[in-house]
Coordinates of C-alpha atoms in Angstrom, one line a residue:
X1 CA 97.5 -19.3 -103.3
X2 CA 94.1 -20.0 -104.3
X3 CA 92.3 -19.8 -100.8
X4 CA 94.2 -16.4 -100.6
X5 CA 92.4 -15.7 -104.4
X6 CA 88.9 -16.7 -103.9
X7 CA 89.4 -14.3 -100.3
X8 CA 89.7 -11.5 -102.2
X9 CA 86.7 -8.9 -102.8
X10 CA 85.8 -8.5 -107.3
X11 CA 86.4 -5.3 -107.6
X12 CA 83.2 -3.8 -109.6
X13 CA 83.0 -2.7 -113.2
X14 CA 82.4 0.3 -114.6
X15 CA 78.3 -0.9 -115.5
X16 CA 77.8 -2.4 -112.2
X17 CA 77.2 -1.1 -109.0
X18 CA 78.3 -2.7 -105.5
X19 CA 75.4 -4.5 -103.5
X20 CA 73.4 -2.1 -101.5
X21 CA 73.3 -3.3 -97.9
X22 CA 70.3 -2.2 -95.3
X23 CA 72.4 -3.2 -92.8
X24 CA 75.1 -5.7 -91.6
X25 CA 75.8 -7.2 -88.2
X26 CA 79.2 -7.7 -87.0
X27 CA 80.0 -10.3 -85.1
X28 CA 83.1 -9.5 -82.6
X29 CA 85.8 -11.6 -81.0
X30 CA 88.0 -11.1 -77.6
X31 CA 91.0 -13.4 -78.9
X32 CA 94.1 -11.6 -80.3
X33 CA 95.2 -13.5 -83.5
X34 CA 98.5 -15.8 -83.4
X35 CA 102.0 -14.4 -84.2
X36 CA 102.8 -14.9 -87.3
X37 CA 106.8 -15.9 -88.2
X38 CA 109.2 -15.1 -90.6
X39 CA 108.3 -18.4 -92.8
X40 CA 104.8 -17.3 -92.9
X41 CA 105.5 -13.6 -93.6
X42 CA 107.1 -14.6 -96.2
X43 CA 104.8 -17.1 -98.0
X44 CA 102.1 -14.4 -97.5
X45 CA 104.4 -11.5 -99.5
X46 CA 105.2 -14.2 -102.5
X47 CA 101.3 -15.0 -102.7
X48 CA 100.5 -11.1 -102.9
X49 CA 102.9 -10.9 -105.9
X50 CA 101.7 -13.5 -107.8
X51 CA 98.1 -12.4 -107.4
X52 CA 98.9 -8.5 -108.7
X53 CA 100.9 -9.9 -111.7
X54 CA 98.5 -11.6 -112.6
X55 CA 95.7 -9.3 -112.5
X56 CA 97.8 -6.5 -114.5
X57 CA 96.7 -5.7 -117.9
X58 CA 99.4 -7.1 -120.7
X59 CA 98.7 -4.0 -122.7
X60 CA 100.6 -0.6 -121.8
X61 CA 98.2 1.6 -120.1
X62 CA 98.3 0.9 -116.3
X63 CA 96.6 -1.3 -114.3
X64 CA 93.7 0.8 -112.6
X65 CA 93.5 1.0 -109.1
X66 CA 91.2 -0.2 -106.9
X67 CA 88.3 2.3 -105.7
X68 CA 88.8 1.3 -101.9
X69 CA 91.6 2.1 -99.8
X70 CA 91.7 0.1 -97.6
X71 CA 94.0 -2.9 -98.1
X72 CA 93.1 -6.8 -99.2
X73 CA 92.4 -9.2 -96.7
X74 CA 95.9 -11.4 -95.7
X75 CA 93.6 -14.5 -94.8
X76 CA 90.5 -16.2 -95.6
X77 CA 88.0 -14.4 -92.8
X78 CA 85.5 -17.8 -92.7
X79 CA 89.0 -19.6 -91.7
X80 CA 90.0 -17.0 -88.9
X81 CA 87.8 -17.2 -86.2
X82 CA 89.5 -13.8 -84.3
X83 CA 88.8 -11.4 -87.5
X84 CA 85.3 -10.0 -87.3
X85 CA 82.7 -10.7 -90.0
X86 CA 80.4 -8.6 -91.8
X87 CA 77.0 -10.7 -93.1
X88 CA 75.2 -8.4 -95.4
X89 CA 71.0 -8.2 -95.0
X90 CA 69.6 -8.5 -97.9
X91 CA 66.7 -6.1 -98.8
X92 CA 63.7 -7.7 -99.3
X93 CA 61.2 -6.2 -102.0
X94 CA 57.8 -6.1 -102.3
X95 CA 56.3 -8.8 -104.8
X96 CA 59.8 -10.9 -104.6
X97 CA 60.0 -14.1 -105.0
X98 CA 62.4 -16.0 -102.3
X99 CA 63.9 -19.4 -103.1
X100 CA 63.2 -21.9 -100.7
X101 CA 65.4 -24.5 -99.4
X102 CA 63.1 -27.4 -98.0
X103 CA 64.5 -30.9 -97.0
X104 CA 63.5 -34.5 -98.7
X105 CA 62.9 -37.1 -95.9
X106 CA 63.3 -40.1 -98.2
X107 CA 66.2 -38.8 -99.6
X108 CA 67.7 -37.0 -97.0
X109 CA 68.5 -34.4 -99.3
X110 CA 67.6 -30.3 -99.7
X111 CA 65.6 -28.7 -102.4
X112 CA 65.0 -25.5 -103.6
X113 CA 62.2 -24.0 -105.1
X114 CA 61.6 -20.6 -106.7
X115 CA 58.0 -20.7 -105.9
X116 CA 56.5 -18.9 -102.5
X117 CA 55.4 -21.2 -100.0
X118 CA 51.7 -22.4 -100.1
X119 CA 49.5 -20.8 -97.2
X120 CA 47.7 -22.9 -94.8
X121 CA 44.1 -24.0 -95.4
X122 CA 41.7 -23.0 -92.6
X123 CA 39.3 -25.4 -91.7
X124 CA 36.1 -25.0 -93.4
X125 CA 32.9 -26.2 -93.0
X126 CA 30.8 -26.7 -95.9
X127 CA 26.8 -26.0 -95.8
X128 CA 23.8 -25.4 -98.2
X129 CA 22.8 -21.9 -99.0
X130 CA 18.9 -22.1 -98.9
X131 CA 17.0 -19.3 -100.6
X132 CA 13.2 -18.1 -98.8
X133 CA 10.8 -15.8 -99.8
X134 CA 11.5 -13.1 -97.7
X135 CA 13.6 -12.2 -94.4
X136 CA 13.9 -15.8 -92.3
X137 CA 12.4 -15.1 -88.8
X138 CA 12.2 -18.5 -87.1
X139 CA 13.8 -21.9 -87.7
X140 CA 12.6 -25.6 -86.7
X141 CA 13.5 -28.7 -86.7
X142 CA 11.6 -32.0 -86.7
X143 CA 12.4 -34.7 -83.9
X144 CA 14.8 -36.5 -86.1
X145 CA 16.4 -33.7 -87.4
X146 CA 16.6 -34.3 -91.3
X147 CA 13.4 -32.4 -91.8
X148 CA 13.8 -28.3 -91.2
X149 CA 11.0 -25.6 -91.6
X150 CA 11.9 -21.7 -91.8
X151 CA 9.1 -18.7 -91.4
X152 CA 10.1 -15.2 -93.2
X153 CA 8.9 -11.9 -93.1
X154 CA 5.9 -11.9 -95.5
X155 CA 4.4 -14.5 -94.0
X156 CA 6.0 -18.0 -95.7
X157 CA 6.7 -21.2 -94.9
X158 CA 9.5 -23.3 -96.4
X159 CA 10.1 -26.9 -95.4
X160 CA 13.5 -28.5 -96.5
X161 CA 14.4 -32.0 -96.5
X162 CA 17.8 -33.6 -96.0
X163 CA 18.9 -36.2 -98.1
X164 CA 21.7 -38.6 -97.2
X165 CA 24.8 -38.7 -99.6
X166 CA 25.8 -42.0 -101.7
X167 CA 29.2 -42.7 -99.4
X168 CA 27.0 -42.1 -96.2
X169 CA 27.2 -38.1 -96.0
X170 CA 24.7 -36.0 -94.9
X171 CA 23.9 -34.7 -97.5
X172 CA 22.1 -31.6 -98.8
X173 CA 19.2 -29.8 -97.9
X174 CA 16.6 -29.0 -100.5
X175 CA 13.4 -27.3 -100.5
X176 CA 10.0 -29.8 -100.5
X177 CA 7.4 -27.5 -100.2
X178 CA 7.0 -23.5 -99.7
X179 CA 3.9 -21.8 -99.5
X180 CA 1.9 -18.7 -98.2
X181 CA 0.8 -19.4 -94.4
X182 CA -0.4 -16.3 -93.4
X183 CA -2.1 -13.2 -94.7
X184 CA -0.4 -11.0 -96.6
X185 CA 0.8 -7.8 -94.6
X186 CA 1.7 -10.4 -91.9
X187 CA 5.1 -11.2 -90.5
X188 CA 5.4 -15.2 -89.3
X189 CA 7.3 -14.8 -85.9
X190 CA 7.4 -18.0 -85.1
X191 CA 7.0 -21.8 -86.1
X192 CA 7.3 -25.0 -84.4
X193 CA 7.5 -28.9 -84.8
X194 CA 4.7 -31.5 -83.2
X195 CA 6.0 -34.7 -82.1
X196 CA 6.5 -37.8 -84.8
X197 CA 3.7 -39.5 -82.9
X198 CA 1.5 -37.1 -84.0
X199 CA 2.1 -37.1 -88.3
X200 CA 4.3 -34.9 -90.0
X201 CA 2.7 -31.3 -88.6
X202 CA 3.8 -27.6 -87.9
X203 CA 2.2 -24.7 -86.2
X204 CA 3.1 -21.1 -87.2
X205 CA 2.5 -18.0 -85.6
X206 CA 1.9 -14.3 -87.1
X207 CA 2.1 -11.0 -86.3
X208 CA -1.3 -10.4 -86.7
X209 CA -2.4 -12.2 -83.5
X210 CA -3.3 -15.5 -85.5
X211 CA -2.2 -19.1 -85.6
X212 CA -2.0 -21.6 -88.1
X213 CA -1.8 -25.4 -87.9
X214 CA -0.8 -27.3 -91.1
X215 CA -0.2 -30.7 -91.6
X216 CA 1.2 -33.4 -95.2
X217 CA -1.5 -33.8 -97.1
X218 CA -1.1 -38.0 -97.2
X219 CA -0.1 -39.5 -100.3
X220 CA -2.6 -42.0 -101.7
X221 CA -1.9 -45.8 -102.1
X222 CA -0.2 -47.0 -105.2
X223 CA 3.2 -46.4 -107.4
X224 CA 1.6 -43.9 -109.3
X225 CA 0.4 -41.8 -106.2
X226 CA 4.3 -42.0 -104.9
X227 CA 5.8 -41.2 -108.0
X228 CA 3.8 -38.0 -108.0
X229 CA 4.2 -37.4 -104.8
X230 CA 8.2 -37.6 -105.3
X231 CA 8.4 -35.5 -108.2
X232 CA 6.2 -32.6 -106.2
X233 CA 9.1 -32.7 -103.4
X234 CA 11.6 -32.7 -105.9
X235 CA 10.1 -29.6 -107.4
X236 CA 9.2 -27.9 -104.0
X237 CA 6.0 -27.7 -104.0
X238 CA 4.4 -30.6 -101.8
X239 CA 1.4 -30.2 -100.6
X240 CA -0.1 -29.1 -97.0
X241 CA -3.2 -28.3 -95.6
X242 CA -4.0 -26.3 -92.9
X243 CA -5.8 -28.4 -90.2
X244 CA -6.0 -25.0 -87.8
X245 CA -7.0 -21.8 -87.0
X246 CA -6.5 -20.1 -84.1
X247 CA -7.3 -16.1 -83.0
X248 CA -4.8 -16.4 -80.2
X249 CA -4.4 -13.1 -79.5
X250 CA -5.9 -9.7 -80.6
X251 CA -1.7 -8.5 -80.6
X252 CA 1.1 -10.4 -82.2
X253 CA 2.2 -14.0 -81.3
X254 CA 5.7 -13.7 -80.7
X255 CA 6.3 -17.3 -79.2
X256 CA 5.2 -21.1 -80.0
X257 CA 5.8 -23.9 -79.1
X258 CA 4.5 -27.4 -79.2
X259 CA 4.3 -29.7 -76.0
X260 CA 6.9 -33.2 -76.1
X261 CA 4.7 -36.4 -77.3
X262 CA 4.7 -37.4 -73.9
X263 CA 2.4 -34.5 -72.1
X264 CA 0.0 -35.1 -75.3
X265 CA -0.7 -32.7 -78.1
X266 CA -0.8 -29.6 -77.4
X267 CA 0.4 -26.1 -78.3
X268 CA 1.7 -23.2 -75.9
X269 CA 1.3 -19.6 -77.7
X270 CA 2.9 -16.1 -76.4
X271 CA 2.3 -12.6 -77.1
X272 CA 2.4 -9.2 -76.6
X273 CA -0.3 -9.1 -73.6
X274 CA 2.1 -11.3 -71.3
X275 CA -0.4 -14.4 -71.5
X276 CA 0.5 -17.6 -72.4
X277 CA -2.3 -19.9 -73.7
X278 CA -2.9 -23.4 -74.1
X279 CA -4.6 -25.2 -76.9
X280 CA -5.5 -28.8 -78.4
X281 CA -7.5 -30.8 -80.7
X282 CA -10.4 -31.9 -80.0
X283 CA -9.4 -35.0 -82.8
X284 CA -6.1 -36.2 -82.4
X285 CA -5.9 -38.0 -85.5
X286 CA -7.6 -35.4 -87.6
X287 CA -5.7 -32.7 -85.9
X288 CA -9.1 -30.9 -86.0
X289 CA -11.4 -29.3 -83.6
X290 CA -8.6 -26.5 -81.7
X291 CA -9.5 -24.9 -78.6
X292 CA -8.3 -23.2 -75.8
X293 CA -7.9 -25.0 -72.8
X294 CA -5.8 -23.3 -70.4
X295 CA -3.9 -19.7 -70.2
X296 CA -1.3 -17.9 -67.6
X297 CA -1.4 -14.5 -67.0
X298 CA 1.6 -12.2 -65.9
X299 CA 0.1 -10.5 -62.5
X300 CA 2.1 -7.5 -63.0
X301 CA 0.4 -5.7 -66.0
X302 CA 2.1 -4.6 -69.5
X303 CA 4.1 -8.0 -69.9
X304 CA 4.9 -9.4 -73.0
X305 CA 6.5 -12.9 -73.4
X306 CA 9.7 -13.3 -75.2
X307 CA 10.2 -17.0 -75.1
X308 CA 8.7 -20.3 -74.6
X309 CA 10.4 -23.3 -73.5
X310 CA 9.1 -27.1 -72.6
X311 CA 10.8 -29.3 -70.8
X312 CA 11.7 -32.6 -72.0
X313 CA 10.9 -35.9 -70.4
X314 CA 14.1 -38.1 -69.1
X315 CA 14.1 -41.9 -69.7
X316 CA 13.9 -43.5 -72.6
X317 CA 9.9 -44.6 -72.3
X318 CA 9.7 -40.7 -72.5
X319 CA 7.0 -40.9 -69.6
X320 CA 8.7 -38.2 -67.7
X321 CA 11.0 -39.7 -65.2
X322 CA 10.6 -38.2 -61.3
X323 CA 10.4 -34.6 -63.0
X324 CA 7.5 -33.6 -60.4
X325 CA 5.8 -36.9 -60.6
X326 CA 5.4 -36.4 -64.8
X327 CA 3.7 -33.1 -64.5
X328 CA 4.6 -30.7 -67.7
X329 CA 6.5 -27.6 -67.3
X330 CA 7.1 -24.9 -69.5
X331 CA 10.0 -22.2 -69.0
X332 CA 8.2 -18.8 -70.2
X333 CA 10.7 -15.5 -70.3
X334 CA 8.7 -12.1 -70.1
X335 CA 9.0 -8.5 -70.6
X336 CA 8.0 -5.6 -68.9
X337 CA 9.1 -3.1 -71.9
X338 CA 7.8 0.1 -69.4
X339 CA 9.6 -0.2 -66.5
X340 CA 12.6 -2.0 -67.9
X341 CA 12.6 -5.2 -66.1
X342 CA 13.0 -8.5 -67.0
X343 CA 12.3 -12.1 -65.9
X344 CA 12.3 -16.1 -66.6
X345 CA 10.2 -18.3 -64.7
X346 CA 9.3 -22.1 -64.6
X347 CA 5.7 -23.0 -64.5
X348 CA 4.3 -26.6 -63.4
X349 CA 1.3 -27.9 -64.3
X350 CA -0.9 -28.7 -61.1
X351 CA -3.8 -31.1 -62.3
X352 CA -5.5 -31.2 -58.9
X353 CA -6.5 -27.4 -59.7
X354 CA -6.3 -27.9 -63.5
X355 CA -3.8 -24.5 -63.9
X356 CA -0.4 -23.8 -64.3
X357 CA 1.2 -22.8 -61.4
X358 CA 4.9 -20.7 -60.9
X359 CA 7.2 -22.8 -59.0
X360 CA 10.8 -21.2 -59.5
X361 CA 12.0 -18.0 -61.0
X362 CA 15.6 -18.3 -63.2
X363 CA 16.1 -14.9 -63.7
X364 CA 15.2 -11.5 -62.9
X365 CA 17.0 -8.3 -64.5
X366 CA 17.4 -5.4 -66.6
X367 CA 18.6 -7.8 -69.9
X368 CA 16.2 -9.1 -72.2
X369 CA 15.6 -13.1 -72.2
X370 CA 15.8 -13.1 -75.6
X371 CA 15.7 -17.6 -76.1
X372 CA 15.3 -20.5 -73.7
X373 CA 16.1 -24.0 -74.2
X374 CA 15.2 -26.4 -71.8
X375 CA 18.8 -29.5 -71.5
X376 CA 17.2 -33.1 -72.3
X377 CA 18.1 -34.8 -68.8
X378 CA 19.3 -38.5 -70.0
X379 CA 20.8 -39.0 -66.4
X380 CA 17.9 -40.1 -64.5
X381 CA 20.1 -39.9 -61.2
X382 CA 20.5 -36.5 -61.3
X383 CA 17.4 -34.7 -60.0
X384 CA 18.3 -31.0 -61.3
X385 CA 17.4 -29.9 -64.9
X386 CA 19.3 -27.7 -66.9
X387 CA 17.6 -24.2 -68.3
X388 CA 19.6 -21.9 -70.7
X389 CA 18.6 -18.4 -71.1
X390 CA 19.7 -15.7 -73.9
X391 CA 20.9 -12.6 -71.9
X392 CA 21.5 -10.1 -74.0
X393 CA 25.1 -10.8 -74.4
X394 CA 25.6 -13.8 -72.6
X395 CA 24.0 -17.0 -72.2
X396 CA 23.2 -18.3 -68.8
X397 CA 23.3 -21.9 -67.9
X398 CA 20.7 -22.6 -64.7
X399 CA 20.6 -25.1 -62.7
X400 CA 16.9 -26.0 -60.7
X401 CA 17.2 -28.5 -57.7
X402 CA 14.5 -29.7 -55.4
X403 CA 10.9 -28.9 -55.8
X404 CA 7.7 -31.7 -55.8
X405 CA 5.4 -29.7 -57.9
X406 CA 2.8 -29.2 -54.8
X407 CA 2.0 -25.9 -52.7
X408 CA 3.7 -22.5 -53.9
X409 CA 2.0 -20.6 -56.3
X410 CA 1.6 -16.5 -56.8
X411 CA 3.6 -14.3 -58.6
X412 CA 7.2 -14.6 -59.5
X413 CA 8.3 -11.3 -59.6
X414 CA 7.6 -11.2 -55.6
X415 CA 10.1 -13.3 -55.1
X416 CA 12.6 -13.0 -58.4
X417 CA 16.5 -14.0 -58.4
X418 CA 19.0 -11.4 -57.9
X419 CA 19.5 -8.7 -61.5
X420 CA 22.8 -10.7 -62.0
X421 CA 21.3 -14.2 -61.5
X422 CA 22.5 -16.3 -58.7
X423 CA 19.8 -18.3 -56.6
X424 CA 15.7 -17.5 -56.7
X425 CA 13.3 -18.6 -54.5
X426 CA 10.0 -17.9 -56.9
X427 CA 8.4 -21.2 -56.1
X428 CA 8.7 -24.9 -54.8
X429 CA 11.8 -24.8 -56.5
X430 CA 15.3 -23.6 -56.4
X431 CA 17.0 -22.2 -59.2
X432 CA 21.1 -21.2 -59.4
X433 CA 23.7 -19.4 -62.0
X434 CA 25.7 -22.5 -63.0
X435 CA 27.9 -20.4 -65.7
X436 CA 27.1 -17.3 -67.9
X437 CA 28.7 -17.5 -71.0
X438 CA 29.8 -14.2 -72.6
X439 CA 29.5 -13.2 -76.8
X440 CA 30.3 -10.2 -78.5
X441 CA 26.7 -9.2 -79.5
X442 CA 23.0 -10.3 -78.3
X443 CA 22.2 -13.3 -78.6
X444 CA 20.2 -14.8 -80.3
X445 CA 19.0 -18.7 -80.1
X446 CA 20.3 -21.9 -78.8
X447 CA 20.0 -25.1 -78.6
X448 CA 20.8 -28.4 -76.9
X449 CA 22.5 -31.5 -78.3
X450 CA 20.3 -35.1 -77.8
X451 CA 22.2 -35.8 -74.5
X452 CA 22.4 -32.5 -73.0
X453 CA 25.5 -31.8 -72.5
X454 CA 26.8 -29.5 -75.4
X455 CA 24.5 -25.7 -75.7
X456 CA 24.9 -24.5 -79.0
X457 CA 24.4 -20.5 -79.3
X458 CA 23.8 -17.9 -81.9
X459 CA 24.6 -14.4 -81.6
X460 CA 24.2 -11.2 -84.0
X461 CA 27.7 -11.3 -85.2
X462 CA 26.3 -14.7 -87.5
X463 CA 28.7 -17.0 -85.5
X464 CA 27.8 -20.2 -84.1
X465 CA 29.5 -21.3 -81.0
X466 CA 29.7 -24.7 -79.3
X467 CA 29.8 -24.8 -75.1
X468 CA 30.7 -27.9 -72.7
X469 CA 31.3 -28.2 -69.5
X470 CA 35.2 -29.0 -68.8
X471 CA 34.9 -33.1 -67.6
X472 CA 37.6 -32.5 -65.0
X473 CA 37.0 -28.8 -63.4
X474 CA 33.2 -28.0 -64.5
X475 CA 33.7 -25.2 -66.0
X476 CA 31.6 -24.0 -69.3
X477 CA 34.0 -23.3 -72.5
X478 CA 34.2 -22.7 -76.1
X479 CA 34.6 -25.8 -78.1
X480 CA 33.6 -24.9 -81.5
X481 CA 32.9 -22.2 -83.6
X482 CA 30.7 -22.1 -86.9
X483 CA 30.8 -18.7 -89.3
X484 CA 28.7 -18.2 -92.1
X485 CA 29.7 -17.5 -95.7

């Protein structure tokens, strides 16, 4: 009797309303249930009695009926597998909390809890938000990378310094020194990192056709000299001097960029006239006495160079490895902004004729080589070097082969690579598409790793995204991505 009582539906009160259902799904059955016999039928008649006498009222009015007409249930439907069952879906409103049945491990037990489940964290990466003065138009870093220098709009220069965290950490960057390089009225469009051989010095280039050299001022002997010096870094304003001035160009200097340690000290400079020129101290340890000592010019009039790029010496004694028997070589990208056509070339320094000389052309299209970087080559057996080019919106990894920096010569746009990339023959060298790696807006920069084998990009849509070549099939892909704040 009670199975048959707790199978039967409460009938509702007079306050209450029956559950509203969205929706139910019934779940069917082929069998036929079993006979049932005269034992049973009976059993199930006596049950039925004693469940509606006890459910009448004891006072005199009569017992009221029930509001559905359709008759009780004879049998417990969860025990009868042939009867077909109704499961009710529960609405679900907005701003409802839902119990949660989770399961204990240790105790092999289930919990519930009236609280929503917690979201998943994303993974983060945490960096320093560093304030300039001024729209940030360039960024540079030093050889061993805990030392970065920004140029803005109005012509300022901020160095920042990375200090390293108690527990081993990175640390933070904070501001050493920021001052006013360049006249005012003058943009800074570009800035640039000597090499540690040569002291702690930057060059900067303006809009106004000029370039600056600055350099630390060096901290006299004695505690009391480095104590000061200390707490002007910790305040930001450390000193520098300017060690150079250069008229580069009677336009704007929209590239620079200083030579590795290894090809000496100097400075390559870009700008709007598509001529690339060369300068040095005449003191190395002063960093005094700057002049011109070489230039390229673009044959094809109305150039104007959009990027600079050095190589960088293999081996670990820096002196250049068999790169052309240790010659220099500079990747320089120009613009032809009347016509509409584009290019990227790799010049070699000849010292026999004391000039620089084109010996392979990377690219030659309608998009705009907007960055180069030149791939450190720290595998000495591999004769190719590695040249990465900004695209518009991709990013094309080149691959130059052969080549002994003698003969060749002329003008690369004679002989340029296909509009799409693919192989050139603009020199003594030969130049091939490796992989063009696609963004959703221009590109910006990039950037190798130490070893050469990871290209770091940055686009307009403020993401930073890490490339590798797949170990087993070659092929470039995505392996990190950075976003902003």
């Amino acid at each position: 009797m009670k199975r048959l009582f707790f199978a039967l539906f409460a009938l509702p009160s007079r306050t209450e309303r029956p559950p509203r259902f969205e929706s139910a799904s019934v779940i069917t059955s082929t069998r036929t249930p079993p006979p049932m016999d005269a034992e049973d039928e009976t059993a199930v008649a006596n049950d039925d009695a004693v469940v509606r006498a006890s459910s009448a009222p004891q006072s005199s009015p009569p017992a009221r009926e029930p509001a559905r007409s359709s008759p009780r249930p004879r049998a417990d439907p969860s025990l009868d597998p042939a009867r077909p069952r109704l499961v009710p879906i529960r609405p679900r409103w907005r701003g409802e909390r839902r119990s949660l049945r989770t399961f204990d491990r240790r105790r092999r037990t289930h919990t519930t809890s009236d609280s929503p489940a917690p979201l998943p964290i994303p993974q983060q990466v945490h960096g320093t938000a560093l304030e300039t003065r001024g729209e940030v138009t360039d960024t540079a870093y030093d050889t061993s990378g805990t030392r970065m220098a920004t140029c803005t709009s109005t012509g300022a220069i901020h160095v920042f310094d990375r200090e390293g965290g108690e527990d081993g950490s990175p640390g933070v960057w904070r501001q050493s020194a920021g001052w006013l390089a360049h006249d005012r009225g003058a943009s800074a469009t570009s800035i640039t990192f000597a090499g540690a051989e040569f002291g702690r010095c930057v060059a900067s280039a303006a809009s106004d056709g000029t370039v600056c050299v600055w350099r630390e001022v060096l901290r006299a002997p004695g505690a009391d000299a480095a104590a000061a010096a200390l707490a002007a870094a910790e305040d930001g304003a450390a000193p520098w001097e300017r060690c150079g001035f250069l008229r580069a160009n009677a336009s704007a200097v929209t590239a620079i960029a200083f030579a590795p340690a290894a090809f000496g000290l100097q400075v390559a400079c870009g700008g709007d006239d598509g001529v690339v020129r060369f300068y040095s101290p005449a003191d190395t340890l002063a960093l005094a006495g700057w002049e011109l000592c070489n230039e390229h010019e673009a044959l094809t009039p109305g150039a104007r160079v959009t990027a600079l790029a050095w190589c960088r010496p293999a081996g670990a004694d820096g002196g250049g490895g068999d790169r052309t028997g240790g010659a220099p070589m500079l990747a320089v990208a120009l613009s032809w902004p009347g016509s509409g056509t584009n290019d990227a070339r790799v010049l070699t320094y000849d010292d026999a004729n004391m000039r620089w000389r084109i010996t392979s052309t990377l690219y030659a299209g309608g998009a705009t080589v907007s960055a180069l970087a030149w791939a450190p080559r720290t595998n000495v057996a591999d004769a190719a070097e590695t040249i990465a080019a900004a695209l518009g919106r991709d990013a094309g990894v080149f691959r130059v082969h052969g080549g002994d920096g003698a003969g060749g010569g002329g003008d690369a746009s004679a002989r340029a690579a296909p509009p799409g990339g693919g192989v050139g023959e603009g020199g003594d060298r030969r130049s091939e598409l490796a992989a063009s790696l696609s963004h959703p807006a221009a590109v910006a920069s990039m950037d190798w790793n130490a070893v050469g084998n990871t290209l770091a990009t940055s686009a307009m849509d403020g993401v930073v995204r890490m490339w590798a070549a797949n170990a087993q099939t070659g092929a470039w892909e995505a392996r990190a991505q950075l976003v902003g704040e």
